[in-house]
PDB file of C-alpha atoms in Angstrom:
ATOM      1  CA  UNK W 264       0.000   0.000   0.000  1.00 76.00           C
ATOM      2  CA  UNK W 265       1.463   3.470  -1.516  1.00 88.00           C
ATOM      3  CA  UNK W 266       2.248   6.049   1.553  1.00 95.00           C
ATOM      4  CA  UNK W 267       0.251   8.734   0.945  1.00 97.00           C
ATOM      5  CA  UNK W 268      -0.301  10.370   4.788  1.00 98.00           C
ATOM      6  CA  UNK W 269       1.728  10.236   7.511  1.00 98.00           C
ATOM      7  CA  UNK W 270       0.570  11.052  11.078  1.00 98.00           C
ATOM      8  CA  UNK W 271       3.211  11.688  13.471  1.00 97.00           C
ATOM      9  CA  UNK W 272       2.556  11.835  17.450  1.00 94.00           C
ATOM     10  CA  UNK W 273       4.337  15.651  18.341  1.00 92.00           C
ATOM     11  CA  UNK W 274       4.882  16.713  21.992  1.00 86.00           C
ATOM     12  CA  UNK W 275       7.417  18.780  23.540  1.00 85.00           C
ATOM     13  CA  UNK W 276       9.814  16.465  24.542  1.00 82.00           C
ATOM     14  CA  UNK W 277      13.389  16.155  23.818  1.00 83.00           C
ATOM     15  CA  UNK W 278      13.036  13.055  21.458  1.00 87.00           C
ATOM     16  CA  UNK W 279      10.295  15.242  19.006  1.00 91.00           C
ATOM     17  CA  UNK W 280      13.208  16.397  17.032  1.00 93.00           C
ATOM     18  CA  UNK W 281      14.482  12.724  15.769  1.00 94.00           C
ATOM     19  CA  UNK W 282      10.728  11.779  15.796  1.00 95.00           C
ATOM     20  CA  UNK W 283       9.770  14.803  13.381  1.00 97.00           C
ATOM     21  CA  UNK W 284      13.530  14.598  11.514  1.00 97.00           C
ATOM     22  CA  UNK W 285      12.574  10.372  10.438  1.00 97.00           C
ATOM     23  CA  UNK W 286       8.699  11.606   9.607  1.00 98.00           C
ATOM     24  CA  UNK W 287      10.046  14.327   7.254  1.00 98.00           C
ATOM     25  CA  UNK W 288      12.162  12.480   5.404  1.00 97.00           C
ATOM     26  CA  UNK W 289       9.855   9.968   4.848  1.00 97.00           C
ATOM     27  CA  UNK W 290       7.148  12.579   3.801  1.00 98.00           C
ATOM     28  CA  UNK W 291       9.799  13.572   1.271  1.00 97.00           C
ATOM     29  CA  UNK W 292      10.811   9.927   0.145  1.00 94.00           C
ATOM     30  CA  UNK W 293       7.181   8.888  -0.539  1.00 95.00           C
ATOM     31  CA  UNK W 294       5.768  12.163  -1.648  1.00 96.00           C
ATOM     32  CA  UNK W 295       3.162  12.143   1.761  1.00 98.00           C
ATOM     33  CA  UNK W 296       1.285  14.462   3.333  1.00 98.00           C
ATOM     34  CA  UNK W 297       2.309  14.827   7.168  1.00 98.00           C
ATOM     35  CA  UNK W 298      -0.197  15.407   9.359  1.00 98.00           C
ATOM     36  CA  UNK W 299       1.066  16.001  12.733  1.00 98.00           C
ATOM     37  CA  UNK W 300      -1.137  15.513  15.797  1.00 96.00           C
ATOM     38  CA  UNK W 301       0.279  17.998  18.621  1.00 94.00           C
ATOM     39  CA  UNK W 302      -0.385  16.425  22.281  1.00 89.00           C
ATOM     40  CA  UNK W 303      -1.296  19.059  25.343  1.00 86.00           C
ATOM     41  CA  UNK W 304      -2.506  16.666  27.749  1.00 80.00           C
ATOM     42  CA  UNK W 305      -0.199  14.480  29.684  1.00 73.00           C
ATOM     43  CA  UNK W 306      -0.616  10.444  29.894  1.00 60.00           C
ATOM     44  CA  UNK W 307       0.830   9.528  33.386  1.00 57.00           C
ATOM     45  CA  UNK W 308       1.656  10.849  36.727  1.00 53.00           C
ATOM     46  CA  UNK W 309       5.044  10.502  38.315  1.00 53.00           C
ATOM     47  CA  UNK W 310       4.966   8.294  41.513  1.00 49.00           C
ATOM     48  CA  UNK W 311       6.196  11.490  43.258  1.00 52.00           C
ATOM     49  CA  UNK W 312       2.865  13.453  42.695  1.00 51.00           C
ATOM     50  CA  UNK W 313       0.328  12.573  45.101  1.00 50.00           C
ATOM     51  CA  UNK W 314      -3.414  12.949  45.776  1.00 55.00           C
ATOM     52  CA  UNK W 315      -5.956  14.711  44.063  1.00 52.00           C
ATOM     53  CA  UNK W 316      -5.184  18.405  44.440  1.00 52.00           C
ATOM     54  CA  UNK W 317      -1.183  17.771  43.479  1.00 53.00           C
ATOM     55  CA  UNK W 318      -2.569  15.906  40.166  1.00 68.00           C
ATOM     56  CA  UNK W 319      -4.801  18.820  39.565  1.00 74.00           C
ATOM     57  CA  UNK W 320      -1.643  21.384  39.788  1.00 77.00           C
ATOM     58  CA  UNK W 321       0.067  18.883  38.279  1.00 72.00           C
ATOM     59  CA  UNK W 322      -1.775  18.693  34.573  1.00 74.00           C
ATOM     60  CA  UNK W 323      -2.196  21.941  34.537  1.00 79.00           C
ATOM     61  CA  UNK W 324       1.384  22.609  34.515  1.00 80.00           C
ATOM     62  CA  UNK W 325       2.220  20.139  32.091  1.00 77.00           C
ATOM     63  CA  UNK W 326      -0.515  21.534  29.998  1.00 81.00           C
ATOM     64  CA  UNK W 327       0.724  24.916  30.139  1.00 84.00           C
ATOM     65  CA  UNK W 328       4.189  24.357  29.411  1.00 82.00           C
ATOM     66  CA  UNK W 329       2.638  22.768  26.467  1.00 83.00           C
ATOM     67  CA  UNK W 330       1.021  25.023  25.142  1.00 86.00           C
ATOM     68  CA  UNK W 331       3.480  27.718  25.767  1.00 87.00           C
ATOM     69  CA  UNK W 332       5.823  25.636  23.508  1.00 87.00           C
ATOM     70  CA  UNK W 333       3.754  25.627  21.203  1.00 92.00           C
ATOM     71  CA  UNK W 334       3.685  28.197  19.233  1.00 92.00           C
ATOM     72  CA  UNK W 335       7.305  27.887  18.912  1.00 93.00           C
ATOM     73  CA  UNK W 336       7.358  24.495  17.715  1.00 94.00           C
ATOM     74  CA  UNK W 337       4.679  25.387  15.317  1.00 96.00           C
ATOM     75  CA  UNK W 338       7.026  27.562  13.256  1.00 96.00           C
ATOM     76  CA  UNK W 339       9.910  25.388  13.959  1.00 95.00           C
ATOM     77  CA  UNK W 340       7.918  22.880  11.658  1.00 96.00           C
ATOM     78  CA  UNK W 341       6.459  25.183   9.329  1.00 97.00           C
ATOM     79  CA  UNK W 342       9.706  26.424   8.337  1.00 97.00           C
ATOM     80  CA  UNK W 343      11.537  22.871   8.501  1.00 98.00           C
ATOM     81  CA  UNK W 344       8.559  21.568   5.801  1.00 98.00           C
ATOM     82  CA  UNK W 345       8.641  24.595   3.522  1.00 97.00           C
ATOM     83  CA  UNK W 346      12.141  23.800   3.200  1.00 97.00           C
ATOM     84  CA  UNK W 347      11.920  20.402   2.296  1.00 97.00           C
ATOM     85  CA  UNK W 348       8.882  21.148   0.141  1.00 97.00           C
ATOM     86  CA  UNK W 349       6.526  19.192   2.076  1.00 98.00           C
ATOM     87  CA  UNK W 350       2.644  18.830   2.331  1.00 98.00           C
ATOM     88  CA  UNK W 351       1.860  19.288   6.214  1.00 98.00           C
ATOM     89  CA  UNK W 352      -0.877  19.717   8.430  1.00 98.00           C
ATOM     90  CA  UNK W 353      -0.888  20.718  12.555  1.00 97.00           C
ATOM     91  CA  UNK W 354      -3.589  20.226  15.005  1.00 96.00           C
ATOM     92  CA  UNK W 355      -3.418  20.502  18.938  1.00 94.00           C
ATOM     93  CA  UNK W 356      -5.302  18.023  20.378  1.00 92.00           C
ATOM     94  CA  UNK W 357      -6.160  17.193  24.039  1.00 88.00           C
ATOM     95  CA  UNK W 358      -6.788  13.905  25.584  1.00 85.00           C
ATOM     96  CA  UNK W 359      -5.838   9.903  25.622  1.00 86.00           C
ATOM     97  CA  UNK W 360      -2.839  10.273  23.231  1.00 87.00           C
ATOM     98  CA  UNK W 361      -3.514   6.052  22.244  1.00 89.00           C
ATOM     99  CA  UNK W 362      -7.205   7.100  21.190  1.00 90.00           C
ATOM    100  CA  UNK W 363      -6.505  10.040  19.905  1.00 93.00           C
ATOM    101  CA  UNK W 364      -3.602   8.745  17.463  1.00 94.00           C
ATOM    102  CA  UNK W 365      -5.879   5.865  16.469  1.00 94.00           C
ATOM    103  CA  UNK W 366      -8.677   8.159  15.634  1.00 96.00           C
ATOM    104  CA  UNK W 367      -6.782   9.893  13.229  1.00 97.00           C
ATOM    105  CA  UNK W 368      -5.136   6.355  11.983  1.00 97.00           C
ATOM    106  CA  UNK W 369      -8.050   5.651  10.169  1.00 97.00           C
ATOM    107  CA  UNK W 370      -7.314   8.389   8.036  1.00 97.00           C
ATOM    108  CA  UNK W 371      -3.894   7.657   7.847  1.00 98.00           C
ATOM    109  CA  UNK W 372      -0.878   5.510   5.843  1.00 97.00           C
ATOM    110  CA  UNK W 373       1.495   5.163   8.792  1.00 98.00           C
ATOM    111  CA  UNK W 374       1.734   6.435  12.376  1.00 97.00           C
ATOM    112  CA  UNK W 375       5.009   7.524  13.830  1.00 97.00           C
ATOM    113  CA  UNK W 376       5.509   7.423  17.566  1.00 94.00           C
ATOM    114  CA  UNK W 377       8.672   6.325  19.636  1.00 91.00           C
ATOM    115  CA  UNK W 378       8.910   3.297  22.372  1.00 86.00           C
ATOM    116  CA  UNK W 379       9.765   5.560  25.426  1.00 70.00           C
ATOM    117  CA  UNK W 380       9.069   8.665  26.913  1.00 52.00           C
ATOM    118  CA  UNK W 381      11.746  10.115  29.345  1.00 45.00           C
ATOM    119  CA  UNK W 382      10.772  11.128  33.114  1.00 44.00           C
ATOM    120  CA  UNK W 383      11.151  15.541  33.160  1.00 48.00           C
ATOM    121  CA  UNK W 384       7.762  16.803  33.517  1.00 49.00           C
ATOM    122  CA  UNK W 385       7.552  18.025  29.932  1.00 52.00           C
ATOM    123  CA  UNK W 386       8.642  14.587  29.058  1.00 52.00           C
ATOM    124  CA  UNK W 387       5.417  12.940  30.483  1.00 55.00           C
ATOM    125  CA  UNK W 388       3.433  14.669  27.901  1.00 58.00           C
ATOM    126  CA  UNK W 389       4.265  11.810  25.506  1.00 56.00           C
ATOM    127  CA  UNK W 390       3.136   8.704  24.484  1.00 56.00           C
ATOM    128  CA  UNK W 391       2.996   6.317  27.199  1.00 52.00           C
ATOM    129  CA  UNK W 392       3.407   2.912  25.409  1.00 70.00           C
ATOM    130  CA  UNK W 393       2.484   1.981  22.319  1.00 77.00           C
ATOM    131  CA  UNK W 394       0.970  -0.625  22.933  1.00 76.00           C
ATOM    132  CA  UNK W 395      -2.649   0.180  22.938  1.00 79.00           C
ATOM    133  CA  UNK W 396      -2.058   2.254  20.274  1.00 87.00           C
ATOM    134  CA  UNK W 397      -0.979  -0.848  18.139  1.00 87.00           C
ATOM    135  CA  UNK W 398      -4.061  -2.908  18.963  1.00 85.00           C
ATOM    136  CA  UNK W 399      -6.443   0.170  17.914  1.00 89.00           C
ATOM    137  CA  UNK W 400      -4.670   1.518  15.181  1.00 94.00           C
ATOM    138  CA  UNK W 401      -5.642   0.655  11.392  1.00 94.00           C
ATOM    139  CA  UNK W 402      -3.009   1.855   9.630  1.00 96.00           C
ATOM    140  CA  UNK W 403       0.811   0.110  10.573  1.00 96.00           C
ATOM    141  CA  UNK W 404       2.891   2.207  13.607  1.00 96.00           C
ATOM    142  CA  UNK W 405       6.309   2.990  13.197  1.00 97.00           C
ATOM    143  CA  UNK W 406       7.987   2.500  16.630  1.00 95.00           C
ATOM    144  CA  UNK W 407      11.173   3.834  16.848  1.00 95.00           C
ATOM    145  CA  UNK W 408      13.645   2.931  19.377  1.00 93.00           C
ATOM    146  CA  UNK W 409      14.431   5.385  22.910  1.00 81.00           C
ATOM    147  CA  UNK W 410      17.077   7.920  22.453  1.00 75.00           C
ATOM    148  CA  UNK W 411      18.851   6.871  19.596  1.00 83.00           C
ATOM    149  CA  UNK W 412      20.033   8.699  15.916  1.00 91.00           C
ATOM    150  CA  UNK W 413      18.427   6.805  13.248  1.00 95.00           C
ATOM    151  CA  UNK W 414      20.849   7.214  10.386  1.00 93.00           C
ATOM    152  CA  UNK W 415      19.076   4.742   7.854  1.00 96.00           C
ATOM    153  CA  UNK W 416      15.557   3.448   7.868  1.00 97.00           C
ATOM    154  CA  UNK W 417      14.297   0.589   5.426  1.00 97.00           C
ATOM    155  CA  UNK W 418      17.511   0.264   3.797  1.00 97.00           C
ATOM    156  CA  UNK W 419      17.805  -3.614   5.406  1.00 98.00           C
ATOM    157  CA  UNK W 420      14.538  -4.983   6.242  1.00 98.00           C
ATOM    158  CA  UNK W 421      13.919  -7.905   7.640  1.00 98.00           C
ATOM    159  CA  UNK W 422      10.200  -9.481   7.989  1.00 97.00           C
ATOM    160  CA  UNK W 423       9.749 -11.850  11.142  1.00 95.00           C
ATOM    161  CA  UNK W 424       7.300 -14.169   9.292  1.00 94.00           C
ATOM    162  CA  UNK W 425       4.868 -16.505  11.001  1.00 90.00           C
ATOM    163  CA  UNK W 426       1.723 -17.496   8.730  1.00 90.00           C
ATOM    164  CA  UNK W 427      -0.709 -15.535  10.796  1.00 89.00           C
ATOM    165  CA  UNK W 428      -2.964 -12.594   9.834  1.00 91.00           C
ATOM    166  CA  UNK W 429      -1.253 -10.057  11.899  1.00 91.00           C
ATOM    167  CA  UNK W 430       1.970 -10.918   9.802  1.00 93.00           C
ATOM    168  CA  UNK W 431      -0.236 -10.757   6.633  1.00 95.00           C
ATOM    169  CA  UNK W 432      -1.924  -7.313   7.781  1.00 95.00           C
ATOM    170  CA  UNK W 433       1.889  -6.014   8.120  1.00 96.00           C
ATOM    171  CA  UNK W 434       2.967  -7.517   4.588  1.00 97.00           C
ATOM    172  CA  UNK W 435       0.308  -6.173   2.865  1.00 96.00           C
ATOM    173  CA  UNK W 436       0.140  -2.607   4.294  1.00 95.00           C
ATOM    174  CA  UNK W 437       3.639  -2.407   4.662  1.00 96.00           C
ATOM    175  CA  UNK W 438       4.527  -3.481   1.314  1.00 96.00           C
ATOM    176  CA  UNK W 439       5.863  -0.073  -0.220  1.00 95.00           C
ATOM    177  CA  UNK W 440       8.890  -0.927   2.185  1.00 97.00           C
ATOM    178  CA  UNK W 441       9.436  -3.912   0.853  1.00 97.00           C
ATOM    179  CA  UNK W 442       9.695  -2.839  -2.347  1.00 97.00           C
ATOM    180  CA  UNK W 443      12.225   0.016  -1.845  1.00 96.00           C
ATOM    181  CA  UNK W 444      14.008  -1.845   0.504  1.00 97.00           C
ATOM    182  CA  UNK W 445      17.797  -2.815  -1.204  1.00 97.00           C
ATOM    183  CA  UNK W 446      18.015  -5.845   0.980  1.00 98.00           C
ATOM    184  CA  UNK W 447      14.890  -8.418   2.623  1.00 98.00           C
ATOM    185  CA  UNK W 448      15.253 -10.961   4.889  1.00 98.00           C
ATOM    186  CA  UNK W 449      12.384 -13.135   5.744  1.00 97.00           C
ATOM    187  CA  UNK W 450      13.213 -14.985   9.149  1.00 95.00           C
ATOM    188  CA  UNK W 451      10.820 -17.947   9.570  1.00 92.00           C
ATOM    189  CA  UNK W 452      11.427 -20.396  12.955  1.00 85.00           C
ATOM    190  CA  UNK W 453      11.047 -24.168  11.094  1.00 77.00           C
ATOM    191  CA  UNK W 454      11.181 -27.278  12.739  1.00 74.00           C
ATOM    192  CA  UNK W 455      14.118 -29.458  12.565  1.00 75.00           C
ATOM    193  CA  UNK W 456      14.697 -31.414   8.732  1.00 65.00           C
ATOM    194  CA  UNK W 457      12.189 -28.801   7.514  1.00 69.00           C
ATOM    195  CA  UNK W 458      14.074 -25.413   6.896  1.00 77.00           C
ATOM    196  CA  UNK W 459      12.580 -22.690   4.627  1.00 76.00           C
ATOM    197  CA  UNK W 460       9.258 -24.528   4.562  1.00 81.00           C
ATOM    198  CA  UNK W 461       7.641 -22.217   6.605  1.00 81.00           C
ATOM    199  CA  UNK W 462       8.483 -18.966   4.517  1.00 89.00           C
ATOM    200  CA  UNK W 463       7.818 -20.898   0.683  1.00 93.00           C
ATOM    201  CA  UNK W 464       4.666 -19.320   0.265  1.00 95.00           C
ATOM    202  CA  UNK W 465       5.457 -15.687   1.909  1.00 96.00           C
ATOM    203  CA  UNK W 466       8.701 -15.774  -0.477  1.00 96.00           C
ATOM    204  CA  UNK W 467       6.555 -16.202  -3.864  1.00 97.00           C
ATOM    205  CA  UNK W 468       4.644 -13.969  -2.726  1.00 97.00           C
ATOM    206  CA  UNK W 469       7.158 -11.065  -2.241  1.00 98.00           C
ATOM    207  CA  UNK W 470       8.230 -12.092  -5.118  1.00 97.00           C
ATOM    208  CA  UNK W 471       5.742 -11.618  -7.659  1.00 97.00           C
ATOM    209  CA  UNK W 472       5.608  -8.086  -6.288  1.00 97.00           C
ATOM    210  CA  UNK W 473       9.083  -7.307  -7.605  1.00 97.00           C
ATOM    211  CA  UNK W 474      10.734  -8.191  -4.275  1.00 98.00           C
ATOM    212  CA  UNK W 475      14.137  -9.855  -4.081  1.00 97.00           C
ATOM    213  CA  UNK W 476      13.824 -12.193  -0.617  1.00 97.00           C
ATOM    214  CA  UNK W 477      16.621 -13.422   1.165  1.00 97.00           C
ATOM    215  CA  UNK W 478      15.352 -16.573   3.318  1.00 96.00           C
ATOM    216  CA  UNK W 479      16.549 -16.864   6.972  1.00 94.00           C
ATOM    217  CA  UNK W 480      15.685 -19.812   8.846  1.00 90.00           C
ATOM    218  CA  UNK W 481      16.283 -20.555  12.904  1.00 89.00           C
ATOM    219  CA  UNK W 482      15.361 -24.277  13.806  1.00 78.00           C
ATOM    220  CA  UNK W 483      17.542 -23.785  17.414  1.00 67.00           C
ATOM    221  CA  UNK W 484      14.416 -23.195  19.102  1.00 68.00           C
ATOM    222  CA  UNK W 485      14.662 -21.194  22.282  1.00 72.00           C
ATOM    223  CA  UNK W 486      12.614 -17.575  22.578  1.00 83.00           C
ATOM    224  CA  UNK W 487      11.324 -16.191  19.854  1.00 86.00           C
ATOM    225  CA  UNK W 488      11.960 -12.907  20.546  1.00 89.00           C
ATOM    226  CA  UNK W 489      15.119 -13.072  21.251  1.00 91.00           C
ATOM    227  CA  UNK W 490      16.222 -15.010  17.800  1.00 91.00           C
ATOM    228  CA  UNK W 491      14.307 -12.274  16.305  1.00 93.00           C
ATOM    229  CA  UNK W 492      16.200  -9.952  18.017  1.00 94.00           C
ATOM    230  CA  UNK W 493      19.812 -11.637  17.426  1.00 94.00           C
ATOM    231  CA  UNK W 494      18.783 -11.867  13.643  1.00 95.00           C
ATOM    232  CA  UNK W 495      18.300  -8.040  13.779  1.00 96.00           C
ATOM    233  CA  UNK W 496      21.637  -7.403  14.552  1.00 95.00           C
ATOM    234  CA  UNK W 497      23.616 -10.182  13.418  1.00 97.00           C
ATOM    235  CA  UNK W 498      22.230  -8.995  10.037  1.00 97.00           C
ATOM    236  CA  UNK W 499      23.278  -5.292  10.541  1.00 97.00           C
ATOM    237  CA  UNK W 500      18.997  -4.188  10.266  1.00 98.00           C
ATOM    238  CA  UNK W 501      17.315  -0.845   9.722  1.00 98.00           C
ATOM    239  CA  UNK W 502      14.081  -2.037   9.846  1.00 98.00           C
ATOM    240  CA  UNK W 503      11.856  -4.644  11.506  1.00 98.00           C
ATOM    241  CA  UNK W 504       8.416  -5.861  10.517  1.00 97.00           C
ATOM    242  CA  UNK W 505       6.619  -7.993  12.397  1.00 95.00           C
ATOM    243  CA  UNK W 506       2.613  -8.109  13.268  1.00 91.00           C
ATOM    244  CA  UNK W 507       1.809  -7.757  16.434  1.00 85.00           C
ATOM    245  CA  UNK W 508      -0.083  -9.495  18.761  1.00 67.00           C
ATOM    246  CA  UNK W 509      -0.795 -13.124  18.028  1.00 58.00           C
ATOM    247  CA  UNK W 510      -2.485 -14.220  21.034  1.00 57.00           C
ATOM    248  CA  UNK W 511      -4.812 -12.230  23.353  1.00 56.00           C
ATOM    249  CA  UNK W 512      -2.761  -8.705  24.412  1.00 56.00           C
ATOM    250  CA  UNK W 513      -2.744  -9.610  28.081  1.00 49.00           C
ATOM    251  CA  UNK W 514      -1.595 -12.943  28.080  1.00 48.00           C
ATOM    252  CA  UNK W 515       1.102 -11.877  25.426  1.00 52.00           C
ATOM    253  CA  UNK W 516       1.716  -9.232  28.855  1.00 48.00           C
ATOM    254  CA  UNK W 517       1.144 -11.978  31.367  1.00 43.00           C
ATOM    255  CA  UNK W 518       3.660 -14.360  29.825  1.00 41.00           C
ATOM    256  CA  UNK W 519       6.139 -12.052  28.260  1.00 51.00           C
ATOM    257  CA  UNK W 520       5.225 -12.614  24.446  1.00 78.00           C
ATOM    258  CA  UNK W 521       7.012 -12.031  21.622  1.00 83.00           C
ATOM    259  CA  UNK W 522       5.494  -8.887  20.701  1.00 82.00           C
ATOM    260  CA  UNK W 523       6.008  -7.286  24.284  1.00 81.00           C
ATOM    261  CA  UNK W 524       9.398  -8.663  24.798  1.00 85.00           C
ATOM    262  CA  UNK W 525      10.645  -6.774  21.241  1.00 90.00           C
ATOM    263  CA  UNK W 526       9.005  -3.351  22.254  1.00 86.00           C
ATOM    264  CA  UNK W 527      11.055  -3.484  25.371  1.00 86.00           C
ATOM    265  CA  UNK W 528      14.046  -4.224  23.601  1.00 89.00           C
ATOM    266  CA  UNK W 529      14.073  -2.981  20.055  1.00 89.00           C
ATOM    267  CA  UNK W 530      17.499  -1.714  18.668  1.00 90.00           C
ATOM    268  CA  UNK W 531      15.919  -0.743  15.556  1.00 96.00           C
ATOM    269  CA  UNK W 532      12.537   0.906  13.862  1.00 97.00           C
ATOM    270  CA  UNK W 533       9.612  -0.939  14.322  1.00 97.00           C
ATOM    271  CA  UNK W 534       6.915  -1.559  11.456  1.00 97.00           C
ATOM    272  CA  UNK W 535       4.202  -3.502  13.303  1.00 95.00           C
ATOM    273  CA  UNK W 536       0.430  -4.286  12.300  1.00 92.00           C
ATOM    274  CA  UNK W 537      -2.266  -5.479  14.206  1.00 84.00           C
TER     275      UNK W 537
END
């Protein structure tokens, strides 16, 4: 699916600038419209603020520093995507950032957000985990990993494939990637005696669509997550796609899960699909 609008999750906190810097240039690589949702209302307390009347103080703070900021960052943006020669769109919004963002998802090619938020009160106006925001979205999230520089993204992709619809959902939305990608690897988990089995069909299929597919296949057994994770940087990855969410969301949190146990951990961008 062509990338047409992007929506990117803006606050002001330190990591906007790398989160706005990867959503630009992605605007510009796929000729997309950025629409950029501007949060004012924080999504968690610190454990330090207590009781009803320090929450109150509390929120109203955080909202006022962001909207102060505002402003500021507003023509910090305007003036960044003029530059570049970008299609862009702002709105302030206030309220759940996860329902918000989804909202607007369904209007949307791609959401932006990153994994972590840091713990300054300005910070905490951020997104507290994605990972509501992955279950309600429609369109794929880009998760991009705490305070790190991403100096390539979707350069060398690799697809952790398991023959399940949230895999499919990510293939097929997420296919534009795939296609521009100048390496794909397709990591399957087979069974002993059996290797590459499980990827045959998912290969062909990548195929027909003018991708070239490297096959990677782990029989060692062990945790899935972290294969998927030693694959990522054995093979020197700027991109992971995966779905997300395979079994029921709490017993994925319950009993680790795949999905959880790469959010915690990702060294690289994050293309995941519900």
């Amino acid at each position: 699916m062509p990338v047409r609008t992007i929506l990117l999750h803006m606050a002001p906190t330190e990591s906007r600038h790398e989160r706005f810097r990867v959503a630009l240039d992605m605007a510009k690589r796929y000729g997309a419209h950025l629409e950029i949702a501007y949060m004012v209302t924080p999504v968690s307390m610190p454990t330090q603020v207590r009781g009803r009347g320090a929450s109150s103080a509390y929120i109203a703070e955080a909202q006022q520093i962001a909207r102060e900021k505002a402003v500021a960052i507003e023509t910090e943006i305007t003036e960044a995507c003029k530059q570049a020669g970008v299609s862009w769109s702002w709105e302030i919004l206030e309220g759940n950032h996860n329902e918000l963002l989804a909202g607007r998802s369904h209007y949307a090619d791609l959401v932006i957000v990153h994994a972590d938020h840091g713990v300054s009160l300005e910070d905490y106006i951020g997104l507290h985990t994605p990972d509501d925001l992955l279950m309600m979205a429609v369109c794929p999230v880009l998760v991009l990993p705490g305070r790190k520089k991403i100096k390539t993204l979707g350069h060398r992709v690799m697809l952790a494939w398991k023959d399940c619809r949230e895999a499919a959902n990510v293939v097929h939305k997420g296919l534009s990637f795939l296609q521009e990608a100048r390496k794909v690897y397709v990591l399957t988990c087979d069974r002993p005696h059996h290797r590459f089995e499980a990827g045959r069909d998912i290969n062909t299929y990548l195929e027909r669509h003018g991708v070239a597919v490297e096959p990677v296949s782990d029989v060692a057994g062990g945790d899935v997550g972290d294969v998927i994770l030693s694959y990522a940087h054995d093979l020197e990855i700027d991109l992971l796609m995966m779905g997300a969410y395979g079994h029921s969301r709490w017993r994925e949190i319950v009993l680790g899960g795949t999905t959880h146990h790469i959010l915690e951990n990702i060294p690289v961008p994050l293309l995941m699909s519900h």
